[in-house]
Amino acid sequence: MTEAAQTGAASAKPSLEQARKDYEALKAKGLKLNLTRGKPSPAQLDLSSALLALPGAGDYTAEGATDCRNYGGMQGLVEVRRLFAGVLGAPADQVVVANNSSLALMHDAIAYALLKGTCDSATPWAKHAEISFLCPVPGYDRHFSICETYGIKMIPVALAEDGPDMHEVERLVAGDASVKGMWCMPKYSNPTGAIYSAAKIERLAAMKTAAADFRIFWDNAYAVHHLTNERIEIANMLELCAKHGHANRAFVFASTSKVTLAGAGLAMFAASPANVKWLLERMTPRTIGPDKLNQLRHVRYLKDEAGIAAVMERHRALIAPKFEKVLEVFGERLAHVPHVSWTRPKGGYFITLYVPKGTAQRVVALAKEAGIELTPAGAPFPHGKDPEDRVIRIAPTFPELAEVTEAAEGVARCVVLAAAEKLQAN
Amino acid sequence: MTEAAQTGAASAKPSLEQARKDYEALKAKGLKLNLTRGKPSPAQLDLSSALLALPGAGDYTAEGATDCRNYGGMQGLVEVRRLFAGVLGAPADQVVVANNSSLALMHDAIAYALLKGTCDSATPWAKHAEISFLCPVPGYDRHFSICETYGIKMIPVALAEDGPDMHEVERLVAGDASVKGMWCMPKYSNPTGAIYSAAKIERLAAMKTAAADFRIFWDNAYAVHHLTNERIEIANMLELCAKHGHANRAFVFASTSKVTLAGAGLAMFAASPANVKWLLERMTPRTIGPDKLNQLRHVRYLKDEAGIAAVMERHRALIAPKFEKVLEVFGERLAHVPHVSWTRPKGGYFITLYVPKGTAQRVVALAKEAGIELTPAGAPFPHGKDPEDRVIRIAPTFPELAEVTEAAEGVARCVVLAAAEKLQAN
């Protein structure tokens, strides 16, 4: 391409020269910022500092005279199951509360299904030549890692703002008995903030599946993690599954990792009575019970649903300004750049930035060179491969507001440069 | 058998009539006692009551400026790995500290090996038509449950006071590549109190195995759980394995379940660098890290090896009298009964009572009818089947001393009656 040709398009395109200059200025700052993971900030963790000294001297007895210090109680304390029943959309006797990390519960549910089958399986999943999971994309990289680890084929399905492409989902599950599972983050989905509509949730519950032991991994990680005044509620997946004669279809997961303490929270599972019985049976050879003291600690601290809502409001006060700042910077710096857009999430932990096709990896590399760590491009896709190389996950919760601002400004410069380079090359 | 014949042996045998009378008197007491599981008593849990308010307000920072409240740190805090390095016989960088329950670590190591293989496996264990574990017996029922759950064939091997029958072990592992693993509780073994001799430990480390990925599950659950003044130390399994060119052979497990709080302790794994790398890789899809706050809590409370030893002395002061009482009662009541003997453990949580062949189930049933719950006869054997029906595991730690005394007296009456019935029948 000649200088003349480049100059000819100057008014419509960002100037490559200017973009380069801006980027060099960015690099010269010698930043060291990290927007990679959805971690709560220290200020958010401070909200739950009461947990550091709970349950407190002499306090170890839960309902039913349970000594929380000793072995036992596989299903978790009844009061903590009751506390989260509303969040999970299930009665307390259909809830299991485990140690930290709902990811571990999801992993274990898959490992148990592979080794032993679900309560509806004729054979352990690992005995099949091939099994597959549907993966709405963009999605959560750690879901995909579990599948990748165990050789489960991942079938990407487009995720819209109101949930997955249901025509495609219905077609795939009806026609292929190797499709044993599906990942869903129904509310404030990681990373797009998608919120599954009631209509799509009902279709997921009602659809015919070729596999009798098909399971939806309903990861409601952001159930109470609102970023606006709107407290969005989604349809009750477990009830809809039961209504449509597929009571065992959904495994519901949640955790307090982003309610109380990320590394020292509780993980939760809710499902049909048959699924709960199955999980408890599968857990029995593994452990003599969860850490009930941490459960008691959480009950003492959160108390009730209003307690959960109150702490979530305080989280919102800390993180909503960070999201707003990123959106503001993107609006100022990127609104004019063709093929660039981003999500405006109503909850959760992420903003998804869409850049021109074929430039996401370049943006991430440019940012890294300028001292800004971003989640690897492609992470929200199976095997880390974004077929269009255009999705970038932005995680603004952990850094301080000033750093978030600086990082967003920096990312914007990288996007402008990568877009200009791309235009230049085309 | 005629009355005359019975009377003829009266001086040598217990009188059946008297035994029945004594047993009826026992039943009439309407006891409700439980000697089933190796649980610490409330008084033992009280020793660690400091943990209920730890780490305490504002204390969440571990070495390396680690915020224990947040995600990460898969291997566990370096200070807690250092704290238990001596107990585990491995440097801190060869230690992994996980959430409560070393059973969960053992289960997961087997599940990972089944699904993915060990770091020395050519193929995942589940891909083999059959795999087997050697099971020294009497042994720990929960080890055997894991094998049973996953269809792993269990091959019993006789356990003597100084460890397993090594001729048999060496023969089996050398001749059969399907033998992938072996359970060992090398110190104060559950339930016999066996202590593996240095010679046997070295043979375990040195022996030739047909399977290149053979693993010894070295469950050192009672590493610091002495019942006498003798602080028995056993040979260092990991060092001996390395010395004999089998560095990856042993997975070492321990926990604080019976040091601090049974339901809210820490589980630990120690092994060769390659095994540690393998475990951490296998854990990575499962979790973003353990509950580091509970690790910090334990470091603050136990402080150092002397701290561990100090709390174990206090445990001993509480439980040794219970063991002594059982031994005293058995000595008084059972010394004269033919084919009855019992172990005098120097540590751990159990006494093993050997009753006449074919009477263990009867003793447990009689005890139950009299309100004394015992571990099911056969529990210390694969599939719960004691081929000679003569082993009973006695767990005296949980009840109060007075109850332990009453339970031991009751069990003795049941043994005397069952033995008399047996003699009568012969």
mmCIF file of N, CA and C in Angstrom, chain A residues 38-40 42 45-46 51-60 67 69-71 99-101 103-104 107-108 111-112 114-116 126 140 142 145-146 149-150 257-258 261-264 282 284-294 297 398, chain B residues 38-40 42 45-46 51-60 67 69-71 99-101 103-104 107-108 111-112 114-116 140 142 145-146 149-150 257-258 261-264 282 284-294 297 398:
data_model
loop_
_atom_site.group_PDB
_atom_site.id
_atom_site.type_symbol
_atom_site.label_atom_id
_atom_site.label_comp_id
_atom_site.label_asym_id
_atom_site.label_seq_id
_atom_site.Cartn_x
_atom_site.Cartn_y
_atom_site.Cartn_z
ATOM 1 N N GLY A 38 -11.284 -12.310 37.195
ATOM 2 C CA GLY A 38 -12.394 -11.770 37.950
ATOM 3 C C GLY A 38 -12.189 -11.966 39.430
ATOM 4 N N LYS A 39 -11.286 -11.170 39.965
ATOM 5 C CA LYS A 39 -10.985 -11.277 41.395
ATOM 6 C C LYS A 39 -11.565 -10.092 42.134
ATOM 7 N N PRO A 40 -12.109 -10.312 43.321
ATOM 8 C CA PRO A 40 -12.512 -9.160 44.131
ATOM 9 C C PRO A 40 -11.274 -8.374 44.584
ATOM 10 N N PRO A 42 -9.092 -5.971 47.309
ATOM 11 C CA PRO A 42 -8.941 -5.991 48.776
ATOM 12 C C PRO A 42 -10.071 -5.236 49.485
ATOM 13 N N LEU A 45 -12.923 -7.497 49.813
ATOM 14 C CA LEU A 45 -12.677 -8.526 50.823
ATOM 15 C C LEU A 45 -12.820 -7.948 52.230
ATOM 16 N N ASP A 46 -12.452 -6.672 52.354
ATOM 17 C CA ASP A 46 -12.598 -6.006 53.659
ATOM 18 C C ASP A 46 -14.049 -5.993 54.135
ATOM 19 N N LEU A 51 -15.589 -12.141 59.146
ATOM 20 C CA LEU A 51 -15.349 -13.588 59.080
ATOM 21 C C LEU A 51 -14.013 -13.993 59.701
ATOM 22 N N LEU A 52 -13.075 -13.062 59.759
ATOM 23 C CA LEU A 52 -11.739 -13.408 60.260
ATOM 24 C C LEU A 52 -11.748 -13.825 61.724
ATOM 25 N N ALA A 53 -12.745 -13.383 62.461
ATOM 26 C CA ALA A 53 -12.799 -13.733 63.888
ATOM 27 C C ALA A 53 -14.040 -14.550 64.247
ATOM 28 N N LEU A 54 -14.769 -14.978 63.230
ATOM 29 C CA LEU A 54 -15.960 -15.799 63.472
ATOM 30 C C LEU A 54 -15.618 -17.284 63.341
ATOM 31 N N PRO A 55 -16.399 -18.206 63.890
ATOM 32 C CA PRO A 55 -17.611 -17.968 64.673
ATOM 33 C C PRO A 55 -17.346 -17.366 66.043
ATOM 34 N N GLY A 56 -16.116 -17.389 66.532
ATOM 35 C CA GLY A 56 -15.802 -16.771 67.822
ATOM 36 C C GLY A 56 -15.757 -17.790 68.946
ATOM 37 N N ALA A 57 -15.141 -17.369 70.035
ATOM 38 C CA ALA A 57 -14.911 -18.274 71.170
ATOM 39 C C ALA A 57 -16.191 -18.982 71.596
ATOM 40 N N GLY A 58 -16.121 -20.280 71.700
ATOM 41 C CA GLY A 58 -17.225 -21.072 72.251
ATOM 42 C C GLY A 58 -18.376 -21.314 71.299
ATOM 43 N N ASP A 59 -18.296 -20.737 70.106
ATOM 44 C CA ASP A 59 -19.435 -20.867 69.183
ATOM 45 C C ASP A 59 -19.117 -21.910 68.116
ATOM 46 N N TYR A 60 -19.635 -23.109 68.302
ATOM 47 C CA TYR A 60 -19.381 -24.179 67.323
ATOM 48 C C TYR A 60 -20.588 -25.087 67.147
ATOM 49 N N ASP A 67 -22.046 -30.467 66.385
ATOM 50 C CA ASP A 67 -20.739 -29.910 66.731
ATOM 51 C C ASP A 67 -19.978 -29.707 65.420
ATOM 52 N N ARG A 69 -17.202 -28.723 64.785
ATOM 53 C CA ARG A 69 -15.767 -29.014 64.801
ATOM 54 C C ARG A 69 -15.470 -30.453 64.431
ATOM 55 N N ASN A 70 -16.469 -31.318 64.579
ATOM 56 C CA ASN A 70 -16.201 -32.736 64.385
ATOM 57 C C ASN A 70 -16.569 -33.205 62.979
ATOM 58 N N TYR A 71 -16.355 -34.469 62.698
ATOM 59 C CA TYR A 71 -16.670 -35.065 61.401
ATOM 60 C C TYR A 71 -18.170 -35.069 61.127
ATOM 61 N N ASN A 99 -17.087 -27.369 50.515
ATOM 62 C CA ASN A 99 -15.980 -26.455 50.778
ATOM 63 C C ASN A 99 -15.878 -25.390 49.686
ATOM 64 N N ASN A 100 -14.853 -24.575 49.765
ATOM 65 C CA ASN A 100 -14.714 -23.481 48.805
ATOM 66 C C ASN A 100 -14.648 -24.006 47.372
ATOM 67 N N SER A 101 -15.096 -23.202 46.437
ATOM 68 C CA SER A 101 -14.937 -23.472 45.014
ATOM 69 C C SER A 101 -16.071 -24.284 44.397
ATOM 70 N N LEU A 103 -16.312 -24.420 41.336
ATOM 71 C CA LEU A 103 -15.617 -25.082 40.231
ATOM 72 C C LEU A 103 -15.292 -26.529 40.605
ATOM 73 N N ALA A 104 -14.880 -26.732 41.854
ATOM 74 C CA ALA A 104 -14.553 -28.083 42.323
ATOM 75 C C ALA A 104 -15.787 -28.974 42.277
ATOM 76 N N HIS A 107 -16.396 -29.763 38.626
ATOM 77 C CA HIS A 107 -15.391 -30.744 38.215
ATOM 78 C C HIS A 107 -15.738 -32.131 38.745
ATOM 79 N N ASP A 108 -16.078 -32.186 40.024
ATOM 80 C CA ASP A 108 -16.338 -33.486 40.629
ATOM 81 C C ASP A 108 -17.596 -34.124 40.052
ATOM 82 N N ALA A 111 -16.395 -35.604 36.960
ATOM 83 C CA ALA A 111 -15.532 -36.765 37.228
ATOM 84 C C ALA A 111 -16.370 -37.964 37.685
ATOM 85 N N TYR A 112 -17.356 -37.727 38.554
ATOM 86 C CA TYR A 112 -18.217 -38.818 39.009
ATOM 87 C C TYR A 112 -19.020 -39.394 37.848
ATOM 88 N N LEU A 114 -18.182 -39.349 34.731
ATOM 89 C CA LEU A 114 -17.252 -40.095 33.873
ATOM 90 C C LEU A 114 -16.965 -41.477 34.458
ATOM 91 N N LEU A 115 -16.734 -41.521 35.764
ATOM 92 C CA LEU A 115 -16.297 -42.776 36.387
ATOM 93 C C LEU A 115 -17.457 -43.696 36.756
ATOM 94 N N LYS A 116 -18.611 -43.090 37.081
ATOM 95 C CA LYS A 116 -19.724 -43.898 37.605
ATOM 96 C C LYS A 116 -21.043 -43.662 36.881
ATOM 97 N N ALA A 126 -17.306 -42.183 30.808
ATOM 98 C CA ALA A 126 -15.970 -42.479 30.262
ATOM 99 C C ALA A 126 -15.967 -43.742 29.406
ATOM 100 N N TYR A 140 -17.035 -19.235 29.835
ATOM 101 C CA TYR A 140 -16.070 -19.200 30.946
ATOM 102 C C TYR A 140 -14.952 -20.208 30.684
ATOM 103 N N ARG A 142 -12.763 -21.618 32.453
ATOM 104 C CA ARG A 142 -12.534 -22.756 33.363
ATOM 105 C C ARG A 142 -13.544 -23.881 33.155
ATOM 106 N N SER A 145 -11.924 -25.730 30.341
ATOM 107 C CA SER A 145 -10.727 -26.476 30.749
ATOM 108 C C SER A 145 -11.083 -27.853 31.295
ATOM 109 N N ILE A 146 -12.185 -27.935 32.018
ATOM 110 C CA ILE A 146 -12.581 -29.248 32.553
ATOM 111 C C ILE A 146 -12.854 -30.206 31.392
ATOM 112 N N THR A 149 -9.604 -31.142 29.680
ATOM 113 C CA THR A 149 -8.821 -32.075 30.495
ATOM 114 C C THR A 149 -9.267 -33.516 30.292
ATOM 115 N N TYR A 150 -10.587 -33.720 30.245
ATOM 116 C CA TYR A 150 -11.103 -35.089 30.207
ATOM 117 C C TYR A 150 -11.532 -35.521 28.809
ATOM 118 N N SER A 257 -17.919 -17.127 46.747
ATOM 119 C CA SER A 257 -16.569 -16.626 46.459
ATOM 120 C C SER A 257 -16.563 -15.122 46.215
ATOM 121 N N LYS A 258 -17.602 -14.618 45.560
ATOM 122 C CA LYS A 258 -17.689 -13.186 45.306
ATOM 123 C C LYS A 258 -18.811 -12.546 46.112
ATOM 124 N N LEU A 261 -15.544 -14.226 50.815
ATOM 125 C CA LEU A 261 -14.101 -14.258 50.555
ATOM 126 C C LEU A 261 -13.813 -15.239 49.414
ATOM 127 N N ALA A 262 -13.097 -14.758 48.410
ATOM 128 C CA ALA A 262 -12.915 -15.537 47.183
ATOM 129 C C ALA A 262 -12.261 -16.887 47.448
ATOM 130 N N GLY A 263 -11.291 -16.890 48.355
ATOM 131 C CA GLY A 263 -10.569 -18.131 48.595
ATOM 132 C C GLY A 263 -11.107 -18.923 49.764
ATOM 133 N N ALA A 264 -12.029 -18.378 50.508
ATOM 134 C CA ALA A 264 -12.452 -19.030 51.747
ATOM 135 C C ALA A 264 -13.965 -18.998 51.893
ATOM 136 N N ARG A 282 -21.999 -40.267 45.825
ATOM 137 C CA ARG A 282 -20.713 -40.177 45.145
ATOM 138 C C ARG A 282 -19.659 -39.517 46.041
ATOM 139 N N THR A 284 -19.557 -39.760 49.284
ATOM 140 C CA THR A 284 -19.336 -40.553 50.493
ATOM 141 C C THR A 284 -17.983 -41.265 50.536
ATOM 142 N N PRO A 285 -17.497 -41.853 49.447
ATOM 143 C CA PRO A 285 -16.158 -42.445 49.560
ATOM 144 C C PRO A 285 -15.046 -41.398 49.639
ATOM 145 N N ARG A 286 -15.367 -40.156 49.324
ATOM 146 C CA ARG A 286 -14.341 -39.117 49.207
ATOM 147 C C ARG A 286 -14.064 -38.377 50.506
ATOM 148 N N THR A 287 -15.091 -38.172 51.303
ATOM 149 C CA THR A 287 -14.904 -37.321 52.487
ATOM 150 C C THR A 287 -15.889 -37.682 53.583
ATOM 151 N N ILE A 288 -15.535 -37.323 54.812
ATOM 152 C CA ILE A 288 -16.431 -37.569 55.941
ATOM 153 C C ILE A 288 -17.261 -36.314 56.209
ATOM 154 N N GLY A 289 -17.167 -35.343 55.312
ATOM 155 C CA GLY A 289 -17.992 -34.151 55.460
ATOM 156 C C GLY A 289 -17.220 -32.881 55.184
ATOM 157 N N PRO A 290 -17.940 -31.804 54.924
ATOM 158 C CA PRO A 290 -17.308 -30.520 54.618
ATOM 159 C C PRO A 290 -16.844 -29.806 55.894
ATOM 160 N N ASP A 291 -16.176 -28.683 55.698
ATOM 161 C CA ASP A 291 -15.760 -27.824 56.805
ATOM 162 C C ASP A 291 -17.001 -27.074 57.307
ATOM 163 N N LYS A 292 -17.622 -27.639 58.326
ATOM 164 C CA LYS A 292 -18.859 -27.048 58.829
ATOM 165 C C LYS A 292 -18.629 -25.761 59.606
ATOM 166 N N LEU A 293 -17.416 -25.601 60.146
ATOM 167 C CA LEU A 293 -17.136 -24.352 60.872
ATOM 168 C C LEU A 293 -17.183 -23.166 59.915
ATOM 169 N N ASN A 294 -16.692 -23.347 58.696
ATOM 170 C CA ASN A 294 -16.757 -22.239 57.749
ATOM 171 C C ASN A 294 -18.202 -21.967 57.349
ATOM 172 N N ARG A 297 -19.588 -20.004 60.279
ATOM 173 C CA ARG A 297 -19.032 -18.649 60.134
ATOM 174 C C ARG A 297 -19.887 -17.828 59.159
ATOM 175 N N PHE A 398 -10.586 -5.948 40.241
ATOM 176 C CA PHE A 398 -9.478 -6.042 41.191
ATOM 177 C C PHE A 398 -8.647 -4.764 41.359
ATOM 178 N N GLY B 38 -13.496 -43.466 64.782
ATOM 179 C CA GLY B 38 -12.361 -42.799 65.402
ATOM 180 C C GLY B 38 -12.547 -41.304 65.386
ATOM 181 N N LYS B 39 -13.423 -40.851 66.261
ATOM 182 C CA LYS B 39 -13.706 -39.418 66.335
ATOM 183 C C LYS B 39 -13.095 -38.840 67.591
ATOM 184 N N PRO B 40 -12.541 -37.638 67.527
ATOM 185 C CA PRO B 40 -12.104 -36.993 68.757
ATOM 186 C C PRO B 40 -13.319 -36.615 69.607
ATOM 187 N N PRO B 42 -15.409 -34.171 72.366
ATOM 188 C CA PRO B 42 -15.537 -32.714 72.527
ATOM 189 C C PRO B 42 -14.385 -32.115 73.336
ATOM 190 N N LEU B 45 -11.565 -31.566 71.075
ATOM 191 C CA LEU B 45 -11.813 -30.427 70.185
ATOM 192 C C LEU B 45 -11.643 -29.109 70.932
ATOM 193 N N ASP B 46 -11.975 -29.130 72.213
ATOM 194 C CA ASP B 46 -11.801 -27.924 73.037
ATOM 195 C C ASP B 46 -10.337 -27.477 73.082
ATOM 196 N N LEU B 51 -8.837 -21.771 67.558
ATOM 197 C CA LEU B 51 -9.096 -21.662 66.111
ATOM 198 C C LEU B 51 -10.429 -20.986 65.813
ATOM 199 N N LEU B 52 -11.353 -21.017 66.762
ATOM 200 C CA LEU B 52 -12.682 -20.462 66.497
ATOM 201 C C LEU B 52 -12.655 -18.958 66.264
ATOM 202 N N ALA B 53 -11.639 -18.301 66.777
ATOM 203 C CA ALA B 53 -11.571 -16.841 66.601
ATOM 204 C C ALA B 53 -10.338 -16.416 65.812
ATOM 205 N N LEU B 54 -9.642 -17.368 65.242
ATOM 206 C CA LEU B 54 -8.447 -17.056 64.444
ATOM 207 C C LEU B 54 -8.808 -17.004 62.957
ATOM 208 N N PRO B 55 -8.029 -16.364 62.108
ATOM 209 C CA PRO B 55 -6.803 -15.625 62.408
ATOM 210 C C PRO B 55 -7.040 -14.331 63.179
ATOM 211 N N GLY B 56 -8.243 -13.826 63.258
ATOM 212 C CA GLY B 56 -8.527 -12.616 64.021
ATOM 213 C C GLY B 56 -8.569 -11.372 63.154
ATOM 214 N N ALA B 57 -9.164 -10.346 63.704
ATOM 215 C CA ALA B 57 -9.393 -9.104 62.952
ATOM 216 C C ALA B 57 -8.116 -8.610 62.278
ATOM 217 N N GLY B 58 -8.211 -8.344 61.005
ATOM 218 C CA GLY B 58 -7.108 -7.720 60.285
ATOM 219 C C GLY B 58 -5.977 -8.650 59.904
ATOM 220 N N ASP B 59 -6.049 -9.902 60.315
ATOM 221 C CA ASP B 59 -4.941 -10.832 60.047
ATOM 222 C C ASP B 59 -5.311 -11.758 58.894
ATOM 223 N N TYR B 60 -4.812 -11.430 57.728
ATOM 224 C CA TYR B 60 -5.100 -12.272 56.559
ATOM 225 C C TYR B 60 -3.904 -12.351 55.614
ATOM 226 N N ASP B 67 -2.534 -12.476 50.144
ATOM 227 C CA ASP B 67 -3.824 -12.187 50.768
ATOM 228 C C ASP B 67 -4.608 -13.494 50.822
ATOM 229 N N ARG B 69 -7.382 -14.184 51.765
ATOM 230 C CA ARG B 69 -8.821 -14.108 51.501
ATOM 231 C C ARG B 69 -9.144 -14.299 50.036
ATOM 232 N N ASN B 70 -8.162 -14.077 49.178
ATOM 233 C CA ASN B 70 -8.449 -14.082 47.738
ATOM 234 C C ASN B 70 -8.114 -15.425 47.111
ATOM 235 N N TYR B 71 -8.361 -15.533 45.811
ATOM 236 C CA TYR B 71 -8.087 -16.755 45.061
ATOM 237 C C TYR B 71 -6.591 -17.054 45.005
ATOM 238 N N ASN B 99 -7.750 -28.516 51.389
ATOM 239 C CA ASN B 99 -8.836 -28.352 52.349
ATOM 240 C C ASN B 99 -8.943 -29.572 53.267
ATOM 241 N N ASN B 100 -9.944 -29.575 54.095
ATOM 242 C CA ASN B 100 -10.088 -30.663 55.071
ATOM 243 C C ASN B 100 -10.194 -32.005 54.362
ATOM 244 N N SER B 101 -9.758 -33.039 55.043
ATOM 245 C CA SER B 101 -9.950 -34.416 54.603
ATOM 246 C C SER B 101 -8.839 -34.944 53.704
ATOM 247 N N LEU B 103 -8.640 -37.966 53.185
ATOM 248 C CA LEU B 103 -9.359 -38.975 52.407
ATOM 249 C C LEU B 103 -9.701 -38.426 51.026
ATOM 250 N N ALA B 104 -10.111 -37.147 50.984
ATOM 251 C CA ALA B 104 -10.447 -36.519 49.704
ATOM 252 C C ALA B 104 -9.222 -36.465 48.792
ATOM 253 N N HIS B 107 -8.695 -40.003 47.551
ATOM 254 C CA HIS B 107 -9.721 -40.274 46.545
ATOM 255 C C HIS B 107 -9.384 -39.584 45.231
ATOM 256 N N ASP B 108 -9.020 -38.322 45.328
ATOM 257 C CA ASP B 108 -8.773 -37.560 44.107
ATOM 258 C C ASP B 108 -7.540 -38.068 43.374
ATOM 259 N N ALA B 111 -8.821 -40.941 41.543
ATOM 260 C CA ALA B 111 -9.705 -40.514 40.443
ATOM 261 C C ALA B 111 -8.877 -39.928 39.296
ATOM 262 N N TYR B 112 -7.877 -39.116 39.625
ATOM 263 C CA TYR B 112 -7.016 -38.532 38.582
ATOM 264 C C TYR B 112 -6.251 -39.633 37.845
ATOM 265 N N LEU B 114 -7.144 -42.720 37.535
ATOM 266 C CA LEU B 114 -8.098 -43.462 36.705
ATOM 267 C C LEU B 114 -8.399 -42.711 35.412
ATOM 268 N N LEU B 115 -8.612 -41.405 35.532
ATOM 269 C CA LEU B 115 -9.054 -40.626 34.367
ATOM 270 C C LEU B 115 -7.900 -40.177 33.484
ATOM 271 N N LYS B 116 -6.731 -39.927 34.088
ATOM 272 C CA LYS B 116 -5.626 -39.337 33.332
ATOM 273 C C LYS B 116 -4.314 -40.101 33.452
ATOM 274 N N TYR B 140 -8.000 -49.996 56.903
ATOM 275 C CA TYR B 140 -8.950 -48.897 57.101
ATOM 276 C C TYR B 140 -10.086 -49.026 56.088
ATOM 277 N N ARG B 142 -12.285 -47.064 54.938
ATOM 278 C CA ARG B 142 -12.510 -46.021 53.933
ATOM 279 C C ARG B 142 -11.513 -46.105 52.766
ATOM 280 N N SER B 145 -13.228 -48.656 50.633
ATOM 281 C CA SER B 145 -14.433 -48.129 49.963
ATOM 282 C C SER B 145 -14.092 -47.433 48.658
ATOM 283 N N ILE B 146 -12.979 -46.710 48.638
ATOM 284 C CA ILE B 146 -12.599 -46.032 47.395
ATOM 285 C C ILE B 146 -12.361 -47.067 46.303
ATOM 286 N N THR B 149 -15.660 -48.603 45.218
ATOM 287 C CA THR B 149 -16.449 -47.673 44.411
ATOM 288 C C THR B 149 -16.018 -47.693 42.947
ATOM 289 N N TYR B 150 -14.717 -47.741 42.716
ATOM 290 C CA TYR B 150 -14.224 -47.614 41.350
ATOM 291 C C TYR B 150 -13.818 -48.956 40.740
ATOM 292 N N SER B 257 -6.798 -33.520 61.046
ATOM 293 C CA SER B 257 -8.145 -33.835 61.538
ATOM 294 C C SER B 257 -8.125 -34.261 63.000
ATOM 295 N N LYS B 258 -7.084 -34.980 63.404
ATOM 296 C CA LYS B 258 -6.988 -35.426 64.793
ATOM 297 C C LYS B 258 -5.842 -34.720 65.511
ATOM 298 N N LEU B 261 -9.060 -29.797 64.476
ATOM 299 C CA LEU B 261 -10.499 -30.034 64.452
ATOM 300 C C LEU B 261 -10.829 -31.033 63.333
ATOM 301 N N ALA B 262 -11.556 -32.081 63.702
ATOM 302 C CA ALA B 262 -11.765 -33.197 62.773
ATOM 303 C C ALA B 262 -12.451 -32.758 61.483
ATOM 304 N N GLY B 263 -13.408 -31.830 61.602
ATOM 305 C CA GLY B 263 -14.146 -31.424 60.412
ATOM 306 C C GLY B 263 -13.600 -30.180 59.760
ATOM 307 N N ALA B 264 -12.658 -29.529 60.380
ATOM 308 C CA ALA B 264 -12.218 -28.232 59.872
ATOM 309 C C ALA B 264 -10.703 -28.124 59.895
ATOM 310 N N ARG B 282 -3.139 -31.662 37.894
ATOM 311 C CA ARG B 282 -4.449 -32.335 37.919
ATOM 312 C C ARG B 282 -5.469 -31.509 38.716
ATOM 313 N N THR B 284 -5.509 -28.263 38.890
ATOM 314 C CA THR B 284 -5.730 -26.955 38.257
ATOM 315 C C THR B 284 -7.096 -26.801 37.582
ATOM 316 N N PRO B 285 -7.591 -27.800 36.872
ATOM 317 C CA PRO B 285 -8.941 -27.601 36.323
ATOM 318 C C PRO B 285 -10.035 -27.639 37.384
ATOM 319 N N ARG B 286 -9.694 -28.103 38.581
ATOM 320 C CA ARG B 286 -10.711 -28.332 39.613
ATOM 321 C C ARG B 286 -10.957 -27.138 40.519
ATOM 322 N N THR B 287 -9.900 -26.373 40.788
ATOM 323 C CA THR B 287 -10.055 -25.305 41.777
ATOM 324 C C THR B 287 -9.053 -24.186 41.534
ATOM 325 N N ILE B 288 -9.380 -23.006 42.060
ATOM 326 C CA ILE B 288 -8.463 -21.871 41.930
ATOM 327 C C ILE B 288 -7.611 -21.765 43.195
ATOM 328 N N GLY B 289 -7.702 -22.765 44.029
ATOM 329 C CA GLY B 289 -6.862 -22.788 45.226
ATOM 330 C C GLY B 289 -7.628 -23.219 46.462
ATOM 331 N N PRO B 290 -6.885 -23.603 47.500
ATOM 332 C CA PRO B 290 -7.507 -24.063 48.737
ATOM 333 C C PRO B 290 -7.936 -22.884 49.619
ATOM 334 N N ASP B 291 -8.591 -23.206 50.717
ATOM 335 C CA ASP B 291 -8.977 -22.199 51.706
ATOM 336 C C ASP B 291 -7.720 -21.813 52.489
ATOM 337 N N LYS B 292 -7.083 -20.742 52.058
ATOM 338 C CA LYS B 292 -5.817 -20.330 52.678
ATOM 339 C C LYS B 292 -6.023 -19.710 54.056
ATOM 340 N N LEU B 293 -7.214 -19.184 54.299
ATOM 341 C CA LEU B 293 -7.458 -18.611 55.634
ATOM 342 C C LEU B 293 -7.410 -19.703 56.690
ATOM 343 N N ASN B 294 -7.928 -20.878 56.377
ATOM 344 C CA ASN B 294 -7.866 -21.957 57.357
ATOM 345 C C ASN B 294 -6.422 -22.414 57.551
ATOM 346 N N ARG B 297 -4.952 -19.753 59.824
ATOM 347 C CA ARG B 297 -5.476 -20.057 61.162
ATOM 348 C C ARG B 297 -4.632 -21.140 61.840
ATOM 349 N N PHE B 398 -14.023 -41.190 71.496
ATOM 350 C CA PHE B 398 -15.124 -40.223 71.542
ATOM 351 C C PHE B 398 -15.918 -40.206 72.849
#
